[in-house]
mmCIF file of C-alpha atoms and ligand atoms in Angstrom:
data_model
loop_
_atom_site.group_PDB
_atom_site.id
_atom_site.type_symbol
_atom_site.label_atom_id
_atom_site.label_comp_id
_atom_site.label_asym_id
_atom_site.label_seq_id
_atom_site.Cartn_x
_atom_site.Cartn_y
_atom_site.Cartn_z
ATOM 1 C CA MET A 4 -45.720 25.166 51.696
ATOM 2 C CA ASN A 5 -48.413 27.367 50.114
ATOM 3 C CA ARG A 6 -51.165 25.586 48.257
ATOM 4 C CA VAL A 7 -50.907 25.973 44.478
ATOM 5 C CA ILE A 8 -53.878 27.731 42.857
ATOM 6 C CA THR A 9 -54.353 26.750 39.239
ATOM 7 C CA LEU A 10 -55.809 29.038 36.583
ATOM 8 C CA ASN A 11 -59.053 27.081 36.474
ATOM 9 C CA GLU A 12 -59.453 27.117 40.251
ATOM 10 C CA PHE A 13 -58.773 30.846 40.261
ATOM 11 C CA ILE A 14 -61.258 31.775 37.562
ATOM 12 C CA ILE A 15 -63.994 29.572 39.004
ATOM 13 C CA GLU A 16 -63.395 31.091 42.434
ATOM 14 C CA LYS A 17 -63.387 34.654 41.023
ATOM 15 C CA GLN A 18 -66.270 34.138 38.643
ATOM 16 C CA LYS A 19 -68.652 36.037 40.892
ATOM 17 C CA ASP A 20 -66.433 39.145 40.553
ATOM 18 C CA PHE A 21 -66.300 38.999 36.754
ATOM 19 C CA PRO A 22 -68.316 41.530 34.802
ATOM 20 C CA TYR A 23 -71.709 40.034 33.761
ATOM 21 C CA SER A 24 -70.718 36.909 35.668
ATOM 22 C CA SER A 25 -72.597 34.076 34.028
ATOM 23 C CA GLY A 26 -69.858 31.550 33.417
ATOM 24 C CA GLU A 27 -69.074 32.367 29.785
ATOM 25 C CA LEU A 28 -66.068 34.533 30.586
ATOM 26 C CA THR A 29 -64.759 31.807 32.866
ATOM 27 C CA GLY A 30 -65.072 29.317 30.011
ATOM 28 C CA LEU A 31 -63.412 31.707 27.592
ATOM 29 C CA LEU A 32 -60.405 32.346 29.842
ATOM 30 C CA SER A 33 -60.064 28.640 30.365
ATOM 31 C CA ASP A 34 -60.096 28.070 26.561
ATOM 32 C CA ILE A 35 -57.340 30.685 26.206
ATOM 33 C CA GLY A 36 -55.272 28.823 28.814
ATOM 34 C CA VAL A 37 -55.618 25.573 26.853
ATOM 35 C CA ALA A 38 -54.724 27.184 23.501
ATOM 36 C CA ALA A 39 -51.729 28.894 25.156
ATOM 37 C CA LYS A 40 -50.457 25.550 26.419
ATOM 38 C CA ILE A 41 -50.682 24.046 22.939
ATOM 39 C CA VAL A 42 -48.881 27.009 21.359
ATOM 40 C CA ASN A 43 -46.288 26.888 24.137
ATOM 41 C CA ARG A 44 -45.581 23.250 23.340
ATOM 42 C CA GLU A 45 -44.920 24.113 19.678
ATOM 43 C CA VAL A 46 -42.849 27.199 20.522
ATOM 44 C CA ASN A 47 -40.645 25.064 22.738
ATOM 45 C CA LYS A 48 -40.024 22.334 20.230
ATOM 46 C CA ALA A 49 -39.963 24.639 17.228
ATOM 47 C CA GLY A 50 -36.341 23.992 16.356
ATOM 48 C CA LEU A 51 -36.880 20.254 16.494
ATOM 49 C CA VAL A 52 -39.750 19.839 14.109
ATOM 50 C CA ASN A 53 -38.710 22.085 11.285
ATOM 51 C CA ILE A 54 -41.602 24.413 11.926
ATOM 52 C CA LEU A 55 -39.311 27.440 12.084
ATOM 53 C CA GLY A 56 -38.985 29.825 9.214
ATOM 54 C CA ALA A 57 -41.222 31.902 7.023
ATOM 55 C CA THR A 58 -44.178 30.695 4.947
ATOM 56 C CA GLU A 59 -44.742 31.900 1.410
ATOM 57 C CA ASN A 60 -47.655 34.087 2.525
ATOM 58 C CA SER A 61 -47.846 37.680 3.682
ATOM 59 C CA ASN A 62 -50.483 38.860 6.151
ATOM 60 C CA ILE A 63 -52.698 41.934 5.857
ATOM 61 C CA GLN A 64 -49.878 44.203 7.084
ATOM 62 C CA GLY A 65 -47.669 42.975 4.194
ATOM 63 C CA GLU A 66 -45.334 41.190 6.619
ATOM 64 C CA THR A 67 -44.120 37.702 5.926
ATOM 65 C CA GLN A 68 -46.019 35.251 8.125
ATOM 66 C CA GLN A 69 -43.875 32.913 10.177
ATOM 67 C CA LYS A 70 -45.047 29.305 10.373
ATOM 68 C CA LEU A 71 -45.595 29.572 14.090
ATOM 69 C CA ASP A 72 -47.786 32.667 13.550
ATOM 70 C CA VAL A 73 -50.029 30.583 11.355
ATOM 71 C CA TYR A 74 -50.028 27.720 13.833
ATOM 72 C CA ALA A 75 -50.807 29.974 16.804
ATOM 73 C CA ASN A 76 -53.561 31.733 14.875
ATOM 74 C CA HIS A 77 -55.121 28.377 14.002
ATOM 75 C CA GLN A 78 -54.993 27.174 17.629
ATOM 76 C CA PHE A 79 -56.669 30.249 19.058
ATOM 77 C CA VAL A 80 -59.248 30.464 16.260
ATOM 78 C CA SER A 81 -60.154 26.805 16.869
ATOM 79 C CA ALA A 82 -60.301 27.254 20.652
ATOM 80 C CA PHE A 83 -62.662 30.208 20.289
ATOM 81 C CA ARG A 84 -64.784 28.422 17.703
ATOM 82 C CA SER A 85 -65.272 25.294 19.774
ATOM 83 C CA GLY A 86 -66.260 27.122 22.950
ATOM 84 C CA ALA A 87 -69.755 28.596 23.192
ATOM 85 C CA GLU A 88 -68.623 32.023 24.355
ATOM 86 C CA VAL A 89 -67.236 33.778 21.268
ATOM 87 C CA ALA A 90 -69.387 34.994 18.375
ATOM 88 C CA ALA A 91 -66.557 36.402 16.245
ATOM 89 C CA ILE A 92 -62.825 37.086 16.292
ATOM 90 C CA ALA A 93 -60.422 39.602 14.800
ATOM 91 C CA SER A 94 -56.815 38.510 14.432
ATOM 92 C CA GLU A 95 -53.654 40.256 13.338
ATOM 93 C CA GLU A 96 -53.300 37.450 10.837
ATOM 94 C CA GLU A 97 -56.765 37.874 9.249
ATOM 95 C CA GLU A 98 -57.831 40.777 7.069
ATOM 96 C CA ASP A 99 -61.439 40.844 8.249
ATOM 97 C CA ILE A 100 -63.354 39.612 11.250
ATOM 98 C CA CYS A 101 -64.225 35.937 11.311
ATOM 99 C CA VAL A 102 -67.832 35.314 12.369
ATOM 100 C CA TYR A 103 -68.707 31.946 13.873
ATOM 101 C CA GLN A 104 -71.997 30.848 12.371
ATOM 102 C CA ASN A 105 -72.360 27.476 14.045
ATOM 103 C CA GLU A 106 -75.266 26.830 16.384
ATOM 104 C CA ILE A 107 -73.340 27.092 19.637
ATOM 105 C CA SER A 108 -71.392 30.254 18.798
ATOM 106 C CA ARG A 109 -73.703 32.518 16.863
ATOM 107 C CA ASP A 110 -75.597 33.761 19.914
ATOM 108 C CA ALA A 111 -72.493 34.014 22.096
ATOM 109 C CA LYS A 112 -71.922 37.235 24.050
ATOM 110 C CA TYR A 113 -68.255 37.956 23.441
ATOM 111 C CA VAL A 114 -65.895 38.901 20.649
ATOM 112 C CA VAL A 115 -62.116 38.563 20.887
ATOM 113 C CA ALA A 116 -59.416 40.583 19.119
ATOM 114 C CA PHE A 117 -55.985 39.023 19.342
ATOM 115 C CA ASP A 118 -52.441 38.897 18.094
ATOM 116 C CA PRO A 119 -51.675 35.167 18.048
ATOM 117 C CA LEU A 120 -47.894 35.497 18.071
ATOM 118 C CA ASP A 121 -46.513 38.932 18.723
ATOM 119 C CA GLY A 122 -42.828 39.651 18.195
ATOM 120 C CA SER A 123 -42.680 37.028 15.479
ATOM 121 C CA SER A 124 -39.423 38.353 14.051
ATOM 122 C CA ASN A 125 -37.889 36.892 17.230
ATOM 123 C CA ILE A 126 -39.125 33.322 16.651
ATOM 124 C CA ASP A 127 -36.052 32.146 14.810
ATOM 125 C CA VAL A 128 -33.614 33.458 17.392
ATOM 126 C CA ASN A 129 -34.933 32.004 20.659
ATOM 127 C CA VAL A 130 -36.169 35.315 22.023
ATOM 128 C CA SER A 131 -39.422 35.692 23.974
ATOM 129 C CA ILE A 132 -42.642 36.074 21.992
ATOM 130 C CA GLY A 133 -46.248 36.340 23.113
ATOM 131 C CA THR A 134 -49.984 36.172 22.462
ATOM 132 C CA ILE A 135 -52.133 39.232 23.248
ATOM 133 C CA PHE A 136 -55.946 39.169 23.592
ATOM 134 C CA SER A 137 -58.746 41.630 24.170
ATOM 135 C CA ILE A 138 -62.316 40.608 25.005
ATOM 136 C CA TYR A 139 -65.444 42.718 24.457
ATOM 137 C CA ARG A 140 -69.098 42.101 24.995
ATOM 138 C CA ARG A 141 -70.723 42.416 21.610
ATOM 139 C CA VAL A 142 -72.932 45.429 20.955
ATOM 140 C CA THR A 143 -74.910 44.303 17.891
ATOM 141 C CA LYS A 144 -77.742 41.830 17.570
ATOM 142 C CA GLY A 145 -77.867 39.096 14.910
ATOM 143 C CA VAL A 146 -74.739 38.469 12.902
ATOM 144 C CA CYS A 147 -71.611 40.110 14.384
ATOM 145 C CA THR A 148 -70.146 43.066 12.524
ATOM 146 C CA ARG A 149 -66.985 45.171 12.781
ATOM 147 C CA GLU A 150 -68.956 47.467 15.078
ATOM 148 C CA ASP A 151 -68.611 44.822 17.797
ATOM 149 C CA PHE A 152 -64.840 45.276 17.617
ATOM 150 C CA LEU A 153 -64.623 49.035 17.082
ATOM 151 C CA GLN A 154 -65.321 49.783 20.733
ATOM 152 C CA LYS A 155 -63.167 52.002 22.904
ATOM 153 C CA GLY A 156 -60.584 50.117 24.960
ATOM 154 C CA MET A 157 -62.264 51.290 28.143
ATOM 155 C CA TYR A 158 -65.127 48.906 27.341
ATOM 156 C CA GLN A 159 -62.926 45.795 27.349
ATOM 157 C CA VAL A 160 -64.325 43.106 29.619
ATOM 158 C CA ALA A 161 -60.989 41.322 29.952
ATOM 159 C CA ALA A 162 -57.560 41.430 28.380
ATOM 160 C CA GLY A 163 -54.288 39.647 28.769
ATOM 161 C CA TYR A 164 -51.181 38.183 27.272
ATOM 162 C CA VAL A 165 -49.188 35.000 27.283
ATOM 163 C CA ILE A 166 -45.411 35.326 27.289
ATOM 164 C CA TYR A 167 -43.439 32.381 25.962
ATOM 165 C CA GLY A 168 -40.144 33.173 27.656
ATOM 166 C CA SER A 169 -37.690 31.642 30.079
ATOM 167 C CA SER A 170 -40.910 30.480 31.653
ATOM 168 C CA THR A 171 -44.386 30.752 30.159
ATOM 169 C CA MET A 172 -46.825 33.072 31.850
ATOM 170 C CA LEU A 173 -50.435 34.114 31.384
ATOM 171 C CA VAL A 174 -51.205 37.585 32.727
ATOM 172 C CA PHE A 175 -54.729 38.972 32.568
ATOM 173 C CA THR A 176 -57.243 41.372 33.991
ATOM 174 C CA THR A 177 -61.023 41.345 34.140
ATOM 175 C CA GLY A 178 -61.048 44.932 35.399
ATOM 176 C CA ASN A 179 -60.411 43.983 38.973
ATOM 177 C CA GLY A 180 -56.604 44.040 39.200
ATOM 178 C CA VAL A 181 -54.029 41.990 37.328
ATOM 179 C CA ASN A 182 -52.998 38.424 38.064
ATOM 180 C CA GLY A 183 -50.138 36.414 36.612
ATOM 181 C CA PHE A 184 -49.929 32.635 36.244
ATOM 182 C CA THR A 185 -46.786 30.674 35.477
ATOM 183 C CA LEU A 186 -47.008 27.420 33.559
ATOM 184 C CA ASP A 187 -45.659 24.512 35.564
ATOM 185 C CA PRO A 188 -44.577 22.142 32.783
ATOM 186 C CA SER A 189 -44.409 19.175 35.162
ATOM 187 C CA ILE A 190 -48.170 19.277 35.803
ATOM 188 C CA GLY A 191 -49.195 21.196 32.659
ATOM 189 C CA GLU A 192 -51.074 23.847 34.633
ATOM 190 C CA PHE A 193 -50.892 27.624 34.868
ATOM 191 C CA CYS A 194 -50.381 28.349 38.586
ATOM 192 C CA LEU A 195 -50.999 31.662 40.304
ATOM 193 C CA SER A 196 -47.526 33.154 40.793
ATOM 194 C CA HIS A 197 -48.106 36.934 40.662
ATOM 195 C CA PRO A 198 -51.344 37.743 42.503
ATOM 196 C CA ASN A 199 -52.639 41.304 42.284
ATOM 197 C CA LEU A 200 -49.692 42.611 40.258
ATOM 198 C CA LYS A 201 -48.846 46.270 40.780
ATOM 199 C CA THR A 202 -46.309 48.122 38.665
ATOM 200 C CA PRO A 203 -43.903 50.604 40.316
ATOM 201 C CA GLU A 204 -44.899 54.264 39.831
ATOM 202 C CA ASN A 205 -41.317 55.039 38.880
ATOM 203 C CA GLY A 206 -38.723 52.934 37.153
ATOM 204 C CA SER A 207 -35.322 53.265 35.593
ATOM 205 C CA ILE A 208 -35.761 51.399 32.320
ATOM 206 C CA TYR A 209 -36.720 52.930 28.981
ATOM 207 C CA SER A 210 -37.596 50.755 25.999
ATOM 208 C CA ILE A 211 -37.698 52.131 22.479
ATOM 209 C CA ASN A 212 -36.227 51.283 19.089
ATOM 210 C CA GLU A 213 -33.623 54.011 19.184
ATOM 211 C CA GLY A 214 -32.541 53.205 15.644
ATOM 212 C CA HIS A 215 -35.411 55.518 14.629
ATOM 213 C CA TYR A 216 -33.863 58.405 16.584
ATOM 214 C CA ASN A 217 -33.559 60.770 13.625
ATOM 215 C CA ASP A 218 -37.220 60.196 12.732
ATOM 216 C CA LEU A 219 -38.644 60.724 16.231
ATOM 217 C CA PRO A 220 -40.740 63.688 17.384
ATOM 218 C CA GLU A 221 -38.574 66.311 19.103
ATOM 219 C CA GLY A 222 -40.261 65.643 22.476
ATOM 220 C CA ILE A 223 -39.218 61.975 22.401
ATOM 221 C CA LYS A 224 -35.650 62.891 21.411
ATOM 222 C CA GLN A 225 -35.501 65.282 24.347
ATOM 223 C CA TYR A 226 -36.866 62.593 26.675
ATOM 224 C CA LEU A 227 -34.229 60.097 25.535
ATOM 225 C CA ASN A 228 -31.476 62.638 26.098
ATOM 226 C CA TRP A 229 -32.929 63.341 29.561
ATOM 227 C CA CYS A 230 -32.915 59.577 30.366
ATOM 228 C CA LYS A 231 -29.171 59.527 29.674
ATOM 229 C CA GLU A 232 -28.283 62.453 31.910
ATOM 230 C CA SER A 233 -26.808 61.718 35.337
ATOM 231 C CA ASN A 234 -29.016 62.538 38.295
ATOM 232 C CA LYS A 235 -28.729 60.480 41.471
ATOM 233 C CA ALA A 236 -32.058 61.749 42.821
ATOM 234 C CA ASP A 237 -34.096 59.854 40.233
ATOM 235 C CA ASN A 238 -31.617 57.116 39.407
ATOM 236 C CA ARG A 239 -30.522 58.488 36.047
ATOM 237 C CA PRO A 240 -29.015 57.567 33.721
ATOM 238 C CA TYR A 241 -31.744 55.004 33.094
ATOM 239 C CA SER A 242 -31.056 51.628 31.503
ATOM 240 C CA ALA A 243 -32.053 51.051 27.891
ATOM 241 C CA ARG A 244 -33.758 47.669 27.375
ATOM 242 C CA TYR A 245 -35.403 46.741 24.090
ATOM 243 C CA ILE A 246 -36.198 43.184 23.078
ATOM 244 C CA GLY A 247 -38.364 43.927 20.043
ATOM 245 C CA SER A 248 -41.245 41.799 21.384
ATOM 246 C CA MET A 249 -43.822 44.113 22.895
ATOM 247 C CA VAL A 250 -45.072 41.434 25.280
ATOM 248 C CA ALA A 251 -41.590 40.805 26.666
ATOM 249 C CA ASP A 252 -40.648 44.485 26.889
ATOM 250 C CA PHE A 253 -43.971 45.328 28.535
ATOM 251 C CA HIS A 254 -43.824 42.404 30.951
ATOM 252 C CA ARG A 255 -40.331 43.265 32.183
ATOM 253 C CA ASN A 256 -41.268 46.902 32.688
ATOM 254 C CA LEU A 257 -44.531 45.936 34.419
ATOM 255 C CA ILE A 258 -42.590 43.992 37.011
ATOM 256 C CA LYS A 259 -39.491 46.172 37.375
ATOM 257 C CA GLY A 260 -40.877 49.609 36.514
ATOM 258 C CA GLY A 261 -40.135 51.304 33.210
ATOM 259 C CA VAL A 262 -41.602 52.901 30.119
ATOM 260 C CA PHE A 263 -42.134 51.351 26.684
ATOM 261 C CA ILE A 264 -42.437 53.765 23.794
ATOM 262 C CA TYR A 265 -43.434 53.077 20.195
ATOM 263 C CA PRO A 266 -44.084 56.582 18.910
ATOM 264 C CA GLN A 267 -44.991 58.031 15.568
ATOM 265 C CA THR A 268 -41.974 58.491 13.334
ATOM 266 C CA ALA A 269 -41.455 60.476 10.173
ATOM 267 C CA HIS A 270 -41.968 57.228 8.221
ATOM 268 C CA SER A 271 -44.858 55.822 10.332
ATOM 269 C CA PRO A 272 -47.031 58.765 11.362
ATOM 270 C CA ASN A 273 -49.291 56.470 13.443
ATOM 271 C CA GLY A 274 -46.533 54.368 14.975
ATOM 272 C CA LYS A 275 -46.414 50.635 14.353
ATOM 273 C CA LEU A 276 -48.486 48.902 16.975
ATOM 274 C CA ARG A 277 -52.121 48.010 16.488
ATOM 275 C CA LEU A 278 -54.793 49.573 18.671
ATOM 276 C CA LEU A 279 -57.254 46.702 18.937
ATOM 277 C CA TYR A 280 -55.055 43.752 19.752
ATOM 278 C CA GLU A 281 -51.760 45.249 20.949
ATOM 279 C CA CYS A 282 -52.258 48.694 22.521
ATOM 280 C CA ASN A 283 -55.721 48.415 24.095
ATOM 281 C CA PRO A 284 -55.187 45.127 25.943
ATOM 282 C CA MET A 285 -51.780 46.255 27.220
ATOM 283 C CA ALA A 286 -53.232 49.640 28.230
ATOM 284 C CA PHE A 287 -56.013 47.908 30.197
ATOM 285 C CA ILE A 288 -53.447 45.760 32.030
ATOM 286 C CA ALA A 289 -51.124 48.733 32.654
ATOM 287 C CA GLU A 290 -53.930 50.797 34.179
ATOM 288 C CA GLN A 291 -55.210 47.903 36.266
ATOM 289 C CA ALA A 292 -51.684 47.468 37.649
ATOM 290 C CA GLY A 293 -51.480 51.173 38.550
ATOM 291 C CA GLY A 294 -49.591 52.261 35.414
ATOM 292 C CA LYS A 295 -50.587 54.413 32.478
ATOM 293 C CA ALA A 296 -50.919 54.246 28.676
ATOM 294 C CA SER A 297 -51.026 57.251 26.391
ATOM 295 C CA THR A 298 -50.713 58.073 22.714
ATOM 296 C CA GLY A 299 -48.835 61.197 23.768
ATOM 297 C CA LYS A 300 -51.994 63.175 23.246
ATOM 298 C CA GLN A 301 -54.648 61.124 25.003
ATOM 299 C CA ARG A 302 -55.401 58.051 27.085
ATOM 300 C CA VAL A 303 -55.205 54.990 24.826
ATOM 301 C CA LEU A 304 -58.373 53.452 26.316
ATOM 302 C CA GLU A 305 -60.428 56.505 25.280
ATOM 303 C CA LEU A 306 -59.550 56.353 21.586
ATOM 304 C CA GLN A 307 -62.469 55.595 19.282
ATOM 305 C CA PRO A 308 -61.212 52.884 16.910
ATOM 306 C CA THR A 309 -62.018 53.415 13.256
ATOM 307 C CA ALA A 310 -60.436 50.339 11.655
ATOM 308 C CA LEU A 311 -59.600 46.781 12.691
ATOM 309 C CA HIS A 312 -55.876 47.054 12.027
ATOM 310 C CA GLN A 313 -55.487 50.691 13.025
ATOM 311 C CA ARG A 314 -52.058 51.695 14.358
ATOM 312 C CA VAL A 315 -51.462 54.208 17.130
ATOM 313 C CA PRO A 316 -48.417 55.634 18.897
ATOM 314 C CA ILE A 317 -48.051 54.316 22.444
ATOM 315 C CA ILE A 318 -46.239 55.315 25.628
ATOM 316 C CA ILE A 319 -46.973 52.753 28.334
ATOM 317 C CA GLY A 320 -45.691 51.697 31.736
ATOM 318 C CA SER A 321 -44.914 53.313 35.086
ATOM 319 C CA LYS A 322 -47.248 56.233 35.707
ATOM 320 C CA ASN A 323 -44.684 58.932 36.450
ATOM 321 C CA MET A 324 -42.495 57.925 33.532
ATOM 322 C CA VAL A 325 -45.386 58.036 31.058
ATOM 323 C CA GLU A 326 -46.358 61.461 32.390
ATOM 324 C CA LYS A 327 -42.797 62.712 31.935
ATOM 325 C CA VAL A 328 -42.839 61.660 28.274
ATOM 326 C CA GLU A 329 -46.234 63.350 27.820
ATOM 327 C CA GLN A 330 -44.862 66.582 29.322
ATOM 328 C CA MET A 331 -41.830 66.523 27.050
ATOM 329 C CA LEU A 332 -44.030 65.928 24.005
ATOM 330 C CA GLU A 333 -46.266 68.806 24.977
ATOM 331 C CA GLN A 334 -43.278 71.077 25.517
ATOM 332 C CA PHE A 335 -41.190 70.179 22.464
ATOM 333 C CA SER A 336 -43.670 68.657 20.002
ATOM 334 C CA PRO A 337 -46.879 70.659 20.018
ATOM 335 C CA VAL A 338 -49.734 68.785 18.306
ATOM 336 C CA SER A 339 -49.364 70.835 15.108
ATOM 337 C CA THR A 340 -45.822 69.530 14.600
ATOM 338 C CA LEU A 341 -46.516 65.844 15.329
HETATM 339 P P1 AHM B 9 -45.555 41.872 15.048
HETATM 340 O O1 AHM B 9 -46.953 41.867 15.586
HETATM 341 O O2 AHM B 9 -45.516 41.807 13.549
HETATM 342 O O3 AHM B 9 -44.676 40.856 15.689
HETATM 343 O O4 AHM B 9 -44.929 43.340 15.333
HETATM 344 C C1 AHM B 9 -45.061 43.906 16.587
HETATM 345 C C2 AHM B 9 -43.723 43.959 17.248
HETATM 346 C C3 AHM B 9 -43.818 44.269 18.712
HETATM 347 O O5 AHM B 9 -43.841 43.090 19.464
HETATM 348 C C4 AHM B 9 -42.573 45.057 18.964
HETATM 349 O O6 AHM B 9 -42.708 45.916 20.056
HETATM 350 C C5 AHM B 9 -42.382 45.805 17.696
HETATM 351 O O7 AHM B 9 -42.997 45.037 16.684
HETATM 352 C C6 AHM B 9 -40.949 45.997 17.358
HETATM 353 O O8 AHM B 9 -40.848 46.768 16.201
HETATM 354 P P2 AHM B 9 -39.455 47.312 15.676
HETATM 355 O O9 AHM B 9 -38.737 46.149 15.080
HETATM 356 O O10 AHM B 9 -39.836 48.343 14.649
HETATM 357 O O11 AHM B 9 -38.716 47.927 16.828
HETATM 358 MG MG1 MG B 10 -48.038 41.954 16.917
#
């Protein structure tokens, strides 16, 4: 039987390969693992403890916050505050950045942008949800500012997600490939289950909210019609799979091969998903696994962020599939018509 490698063993072993390897990133990833286990415990017993359902509050996006969103946000904020590695955080659930002023954190090197519980509309219906995180080295001196977060995705030091699904997994990259860990509930440890994950260059799954069909750019409509045509050579018609939790849709496509699309629509000219804590971390993972992430016009990781909660269109997944969507957009939706 193969020896089990736990998350902590893995990150200590790989520490020398981490960017700026000085131990802080190791500590930070370990803190994320602990917070993920605590959130996982609550997600799994949610129905039992009456924690399900919406709170009275709305978050900055005007969406009703689910109780578990608030709980997950609190767990990750506390984990980052109590470690000595994070100087400030930006969360989907907080309007502005939160700067840690205590003695151990204020001189820390890293900032973290995260979505504590993505896909929260699926909480009440037992469908997979996730946590997404993006780690940068701060660029300012003194008290952290938004500038520390408004860095291009290509400067991420590490990024990852936790999927609370039929099993719970932590998948992350430090810029040296992608590794996936599955939580073994019997020992309470994340164990290396998907070393050096690579995504297929081609796939036969497309994931999009097709309810927006009438509002989509012409190039995306044409792509969807193309996916449905029969062509044995490239396995068409493709299968449509859409969970409505980006983490779950992305994770399935990462493993099986596929493309996830959340484009601009007539009603949401910038799409729905947030650049800093949804698109950039997923784009970093996709590229590190051999896939691709594009806005339709440019590489996601090269976008210069201008706001913490900025939204961008995204086409992400298997390289050849993303390129096909880009071609169709270029052909049928020239930039002036987008
Ligand atoms: P959330 O962060 O409020 O949960 O919203 C993000 C989620 C993604 O997980 C998912 O891909 C998308 O919203 C689904 O949106 P839609 O319901 O418009 O298809
Ligand atoms: Mg989200």
